[in-house]
Amino acid sequence: MFLPSISARMMLGLSGAGTCAAVGFALHTNSEAQAATQSQEDSGQYDHLMGTWIRDKHASDSYENAMTVMQINPLLKTAMRQLKGIKLEVKDEEVVLTLLSRFSWFRLQERYPWSGQAVQIRRRDFRRGKAQGTLIQESDALWIEQQWENPVAGHGSECAWSPEPGTLYIDSTIKVKDDVAQYRQVYREHA
């Protein structure tokens, strides 16, 4: 699966507004990013990103435009508006991302190997078919790249990073055809 390099993502506008470029990423090719990927034993530099994070609704951007770009149905839009946080954790040789919702039926968990290998995951819009996702390690941040085919084929890029202890930013870009949505979600560490 082709995923744009960090430099290509920035030139194409596939990183969130004012995002992970702010943490000083070196620009390189995707193959170099894959080669730079670390094993779980060396993943301690990402400990500050792991844990349970509660969404700060007032500090976060709206993701209404992203839901419009992805053509999300009204029921799913209601569920997505009720997302209360995320959980990031290391299990075995992978990073596990779990979306936390106020609705018990709305559950999404994704597993990404530290190796950077592309994996099949459930589509976040819950449409039929699968998405492909990849974890890319950069400096003090983690990128998640996703790509999915029709219906409503597109690409998503997310960067998780921490500007200060107890705060997590996830800068996201969704691209479907020529439509692009960018937004930042701000999370506070759950005590």
mmCIF file of C-alpha atoms in Angstrom:
data_model
loop_
_atom_site.group_PDB
_atom_site.id
_atom_site.type_symbol
_atom_site.label_atom_id
_atom_site.label_comp_id
_atom_site.label_asym_id
_atom_site.label_seq_id
_atom_site.Cartn_x
_atom_site.Cartn_y
_atom_site.Cartn_z
ATOM 1 C CA MET A 1 0.000 0.000 0.000
ATOM 2 C CA PHE A 2 1.298 3.456 -0.876
ATOM 3 C CA LEU A 3 1.377 5.982 1.940
ATOM 4 C CA PRO A 4 2.817 9.437 1.295
ATOM 5 C CA SER A 5 6.083 10.292 3.033
ATOM 6 C CA ILE A 6 6.137 12.938 5.759
ATOM 7 C CA SER A 7 7.354 15.533 3.263
ATOM 8 C CA ALA A 8 4.694 14.528 0.734
ATOM 9 C CA ARG A 9 1.989 14.698 3.409
ATOM 10 C CA MET A 10 3.068 18.221 4.322
ATOM 11 C CA MET A 11 3.230 19.394 0.705
ATOM 12 C CA LEU A 12 -0.145 17.821 -0.051
ATOM 13 C CA GLY A 13 -1.671 19.343 3.055
ATOM 14 C CA LEU A 14 -2.295 15.933 4.597
ATOM 15 C CA SER A 15 -1.179 16.917 8.062
ATOM 16 C CA GLY A 16 -3.458 18.747 10.464
ATOM 17 C CA ALA A 17 -3.233 22.540 10.651
ATOM 18 C CA GLY A 18 -0.102 23.631 12.530
ATOM 19 C CA THR A 19 0.514 20.063 13.595
ATOM 20 C CA CYS A 20 3.320 17.664 13.999
ATOM 21 C CA ALA A 21 5.618 19.812 11.905
ATOM 22 C CA ALA A 22 5.760 21.883 15.086
ATOM 23 C CA VAL A 23 7.582 19.092 16.904
ATOM 24 C CA GLY A 24 10.488 19.202 14.475
ATOM 25 C CA PHE A 25 10.028 16.273 12.094
ATOM 26 C CA ALA A 26 12.836 15.494 9.738
ATOM 27 C CA LEU A 27 11.564 15.253 6.194
ATOM 28 C CA HIS A 28 12.343 11.955 4.524
ATOM 29 C CA THR A 29 10.907 9.243 2.333
ATOM 30 C CA ASN A 30 8.364 6.691 3.494
ATOM 31 C CA SER A 31 10.955 3.908 3.137
ATOM 32 C CA GLU A 32 13.244 5.787 5.527
ATOM 33 C CA ALA A 33 10.340 6.147 7.952
ATOM 34 C CA GLN A 34 9.793 2.405 7.781
ATOM 35 C CA ALA A 35 13.507 1.747 8.363
ATOM 36 C CA ALA A 36 13.538 4.100 11.340
ATOM 37 C CA THR A 37 10.679 2.256 13.003
ATOM 38 C CA GLN A 38 11.611 0.944 16.427
ATOM 39 C CA SER A 39 10.815 -2.235 18.258
ATOM 40 C CA GLN A 40 8.605 -2.290 21.336
ATOM 41 C CA GLU A 41 11.662 -2.459 23.590
ATOM 42 C CA ASP A 42 12.726 0.981 22.310
ATOM 43 C CA SER A 43 9.218 2.457 22.409
ATOM 44 C CA GLY A 44 9.650 4.075 25.842
ATOM 45 C CA GLN A 45 10.004 7.472 24.214
ATOM 46 C CA TYR A 46 6.260 7.300 23.537
ATOM 47 C CA ASP A 47 5.197 6.527 27.130
ATOM 48 C CA HIS A 48 3.924 10.100 27.520
ATOM 49 C CA LEU A 49 1.368 9.400 24.766
ATOM 50 C CA MET A 50 0.037 6.198 26.343
ATOM 51 C CA GLY A 51 -2.916 6.112 28.708
ATOM 52 C CA THR A 52 -6.563 7.091 28.869
ATOM 53 C CA TRP A 53 -7.320 10.541 27.492
ATOM 54 C CA ILE A 54 -10.578 12.505 27.863
ATOM 55 C CA ARG A 55 -11.574 14.864 25.056
ATOM 56 C CA ASP A 56 -11.582 18.562 25.951
ATOM 57 C CA LYS A 57 -14.602 19.573 23.884
ATOM 58 C CA HIS A 58 -14.034 23.307 24.343
ATOM 59 C CA ALA A 59 -10.368 23.210 23.272
ATOM 60 C CA SER A 60 -10.969 20.817 20.344
ATOM 61 C CA ASP A 61 -11.948 21.685 16.803
ATOM 62 C CA SER A 62 -15.280 20.469 15.535
ATOM 63 C CA TYR A 63 -15.095 17.407 13.322
ATOM 64 C CA GLU A 64 -18.427 18.168 11.615
ATOM 65 C CA ASN A 65 -16.629 19.038 8.378
ATOM 66 C CA ALA A 66 -14.723 15.740 8.485
ATOM 67 C CA MET A 67 -17.998 13.836 8.911
ATOM 68 C CA THR A 68 -19.429 15.741 5.936
ATOM 69 C CA VAL A 69 -16.369 14.987 3.784
ATOM 70 C CA MET A 70 -16.676 11.284 4.703
ATOM 71 C CA GLN A 71 -20.452 11.366 4.039
ATOM 72 C CA ILE A 72 -21.263 9.929 7.468
ATOM 73 C CA ASN A 73 -24.908 8.962 8.022
ATOM 74 C CA PRO A 74 -26.946 10.837 10.686
ATOM 75 C CA LEU A 75 -27.037 7.958 13.221
ATOM 76 C CA LEU A 76 -23.257 7.545 13.114
ATOM 77 C CA LYS A 77 -22.805 11.337 13.329
ATOM 78 C CA THR A 78 -24.793 11.277 16.569
ATOM 79 C CA ALA A 79 -22.561 8.509 17.941
ATOM 80 C CA MET A 80 -19.377 10.287 16.877
ATOM 81 C CA ARG A 81 -20.485 13.451 18.651
ATOM 82 C CA GLN A 82 -20.615 11.353 21.839
ATOM 83 C CA LEU A 83 -16.985 10.263 21.736
ATOM 84 C CA LYS A 84 -15.559 11.052 25.146
ATOM 85 C CA GLY A 85 -11.946 10.044 24.705
ATOM 86 C CA ILE A 86 -9.351 7.571 23.573
ATOM 87 C CA LYS A 87 -7.101 4.999 25.130
ATOM 88 C CA LEU A 88 -3.605 4.407 23.777
ATOM 89 C CA GLU A 89 -1.678 1.432 25.086
ATOM 90 C CA VAL A 90 1.186 -0.874 24.243
ATOM 91 C CA LYS A 91 0.322 -4.562 24.059
ATOM 92 C CA ASP A 92 2.900 -7.064 22.888
ATOM 93 C CA GLU A 93 4.451 -5.675 19.702
ATOM 94 C CA GLU A 94 1.721 -3.173 18.880
ATOM 95 C CA VAL A 95 0.005 0.069 19.794
ATOM 96 C CA VAL A 96 -3.701 -0.326 20.552
ATOM 97 C CA LEU A 97 -6.016 2.641 20.003
ATOM 98 C CA THR A 98 -9.520 2.399 21.491
ATOM 99 C CA LEU A 99 -12.197 5.052 20.983
ATOM 100 C CA LEU A 100 -14.227 5.672 24.134
ATOM 101 C CA SER A 101 -17.891 6.530 23.626
ATOM 102 C CA ARG A 102 -20.874 7.334 25.796
ATOM 103 C CA PHE A 103 -22.762 4.684 23.755
ATOM 104 C CA SER A 104 -21.845 1.100 24.643
ATOM 105 C CA TRP A 105 -22.693 -0.138 21.128
ATOM 106 C CA PHE A 106 -20.257 2.291 19.502
ATOM 107 C CA ARG A 107 -16.852 0.695 19.936
ATOM 108 C CA LEU A 108 -13.806 0.862 17.756
ATOM 109 C CA GLN A 109 -10.402 -0.611 18.511
ATOM 110 C CA GLU A 110 -7.409 -0.564 16.182
ATOM 111 C CA ARG A 111 -4.087 -2.381 16.530
ATOM 112 C CA TYR A 112 -0.937 -1.163 14.807
ATOM 113 C CA PRO A 113 2.370 -3.071 14.930
ATOM 114 C CA TRP A 114 5.490 -1.115 15.934
ATOM 115 C CA SER A 115 7.120 -2.577 12.814
ATOM 116 C CA GLY A 116 5.181 -0.169 10.598
ATOM 117 C CA GLN A 117 3.599 -3.065 8.718
ATOM 118 C CA ALA A 118 0.256 -2.157 7.107
ATOM 119 C CA VAL A 119 -2.719 -3.895 8.728
ATOM 120 C CA GLN A 120 -6.363 -4.290 7.825
ATOM 121 C CA ILE A 121 -8.710 -2.497 10.209
ATOM 122 C CA ARG A 122 -12.392 -1.729 10.434
ATOM 123 C CA ARG A 123 -13.425 1.399 8.582
ATOM 124 C CA ARG A 124 -14.085 4.270 10.959
ATOM 125 C CA ASP A 125 -17.203 5.204 9.005
ATOM 126 C CA PHE A 126 -18.490 1.640 9.670
ATOM 127 C CA ARG A 127 -19.182 1.068 5.969
ATOM 128 C CA ARG A 128 -18.583 -2.326 4.421
ATOM 129 C CA GLY A 129 -15.036 -3.223 3.527
ATOM 130 C CA LYS A 130 -11.799 -2.646 5.357
ATOM 131 C CA ALA A 131 -9.257 0.115 5.647
ATOM 132 C CA GLN A 132 -5.494 -0.291 5.661
ATOM 133 C CA GLY A 133 -3.594 1.401 8.462
ATOM 134 C CA THR A 134 0.047 1.988 9.290
ATOM 135 C CA LEU A 135 1.808 3.336 12.371
ATOM 136 C CA ILE A 136 4.798 5.584 11.697
ATOM 137 C CA GLN A 137 7.082 6.752 14.488
ATOM 138 C CA GLU A 138 8.500 10.246 14.242
ATOM 139 C CA SER A 139 10.448 12.138 16.889
ATOM 140 C CA ASP A 140 8.080 12.399 19.890
ATOM 141 C CA ALA A 141 4.929 11.732 17.869
ATOM 142 C CA LEU A 142 3.060 8.815 16.331
ATOM 143 C CA TRP A 143 1.425 9.034 12.913
ATOM 144 C CA ILE A 144 -1.451 6.790 11.894
ATOM 145 C CA GLU A 145 -2.051 6.625 8.170
ATOM 146 C CA GLN A 146 -5.225 5.067 6.803
ATOM 147 C CA GLN A 147 -6.511 4.411 3.326
ATOM 148 C CA TRP A 148 -9.841 2.913 2.299
ATOM 149 C CA GLU A 149 -11.532 2.062 -0.989
ATOM 150 C CA ASN A 150 -15.071 2.639 -2.268
ATOM 151 C CA PRO A 151 -17.660 3.328 -1.176
ATOM 152 C CA VAL A 152 -16.409 6.838 -0.402
ATOM 153 C CA ALA A 153 -12.712 6.022 -0.948
ATOM 154 C CA GLY A 154 -10.229 8.228 0.851
ATOM 155 C CA HIS A 155 -7.152 8.754 2.982
ATOM 156 C CA GLY A 156 -6.675 9.797 6.586
ATOM 157 C CA SER A 157 -3.606 11.039 8.400
ATOM 158 C CA GLU A 158 -3.396 11.504 12.173
ATOM 159 C CA CYS A 159 -0.555 12.672 14.345
ATOM 160 C CA ALA A 160 -0.613 12.149 18.113
ATOM 161 C CA TRP A 161 1.752 14.341 20.103
ATOM 162 C CA SER A 162 1.989 16.034 23.464
ATOM 163 C CA PRO A 163 2.747 19.768 23.759
ATOM 164 C CA GLU A 164 3.008 19.482 27.561
ATOM 165 C CA PRO A 165 2.548 16.830 30.274
ATOM 166 C CA GLY A 166 -1.085 15.801 30.707
ATOM 167 C CA THR A 167 -2.188 17.040 27.264
ATOM 168 C CA LEU A 168 -2.466 15.088 24.017
ATOM 169 C CA TYR A 169 -3.112 16.593 20.588
ATOM 170 C CA ILE A 170 -4.333 14.532 17.678
ATOM 171 C CA ASP A 171 -4.097 16.469 14.436
ATOM 172 C CA SER A 172 -6.136 14.881 11.662
ATOM 173 C CA THR A 173 -6.646 15.288 7.954
ATOM 174 C CA ILE A 174 -9.305 13.434 5.982
ATOM 175 C CA LYS A 175 -9.253 13.505 2.194
ATOM 176 C CA VAL A 176 -12.037 12.109 0.006
ATOM 177 C CA LYS A 177 -11.700 12.941 -3.692
ATOM 178 C CA ASP A 178 -10.933 16.680 -3.743
ATOM 179 C CA ASP A 179 -12.553 17.397 -0.374
ATOM 180 C CA VAL A 180 -10.257 17.842 2.618
ATOM 181 C CA ALA A 181 -11.062 18.325 6.303
ATOM 182 C CA GLN A 182 -8.475 19.187 8.950
ATOM 183 C CA TYR A 183 -9.037 19.393 12.669
ATOM 184 C CA ARG A 184 -7.304 19.098 16.036
ATOM 185 C CA GLN A 185 -8.647 17.139 18.993
ATOM 186 C CA VAL A 186 -7.319 18.068 22.429
ATOM 187 C CA TYR A 187 -7.321 15.471 25.199
ATOM 188 C CA ARG A 188 -6.513 15.699 28.898
ATOM 189 C CA GLU A 189 -4.983 12.837 30.814
ATOM 190 C CA HIS A 190 -7.527 10.835 32.789
ATOM 191 C CA ALA A 191 -6.523 10.685 36.442
#
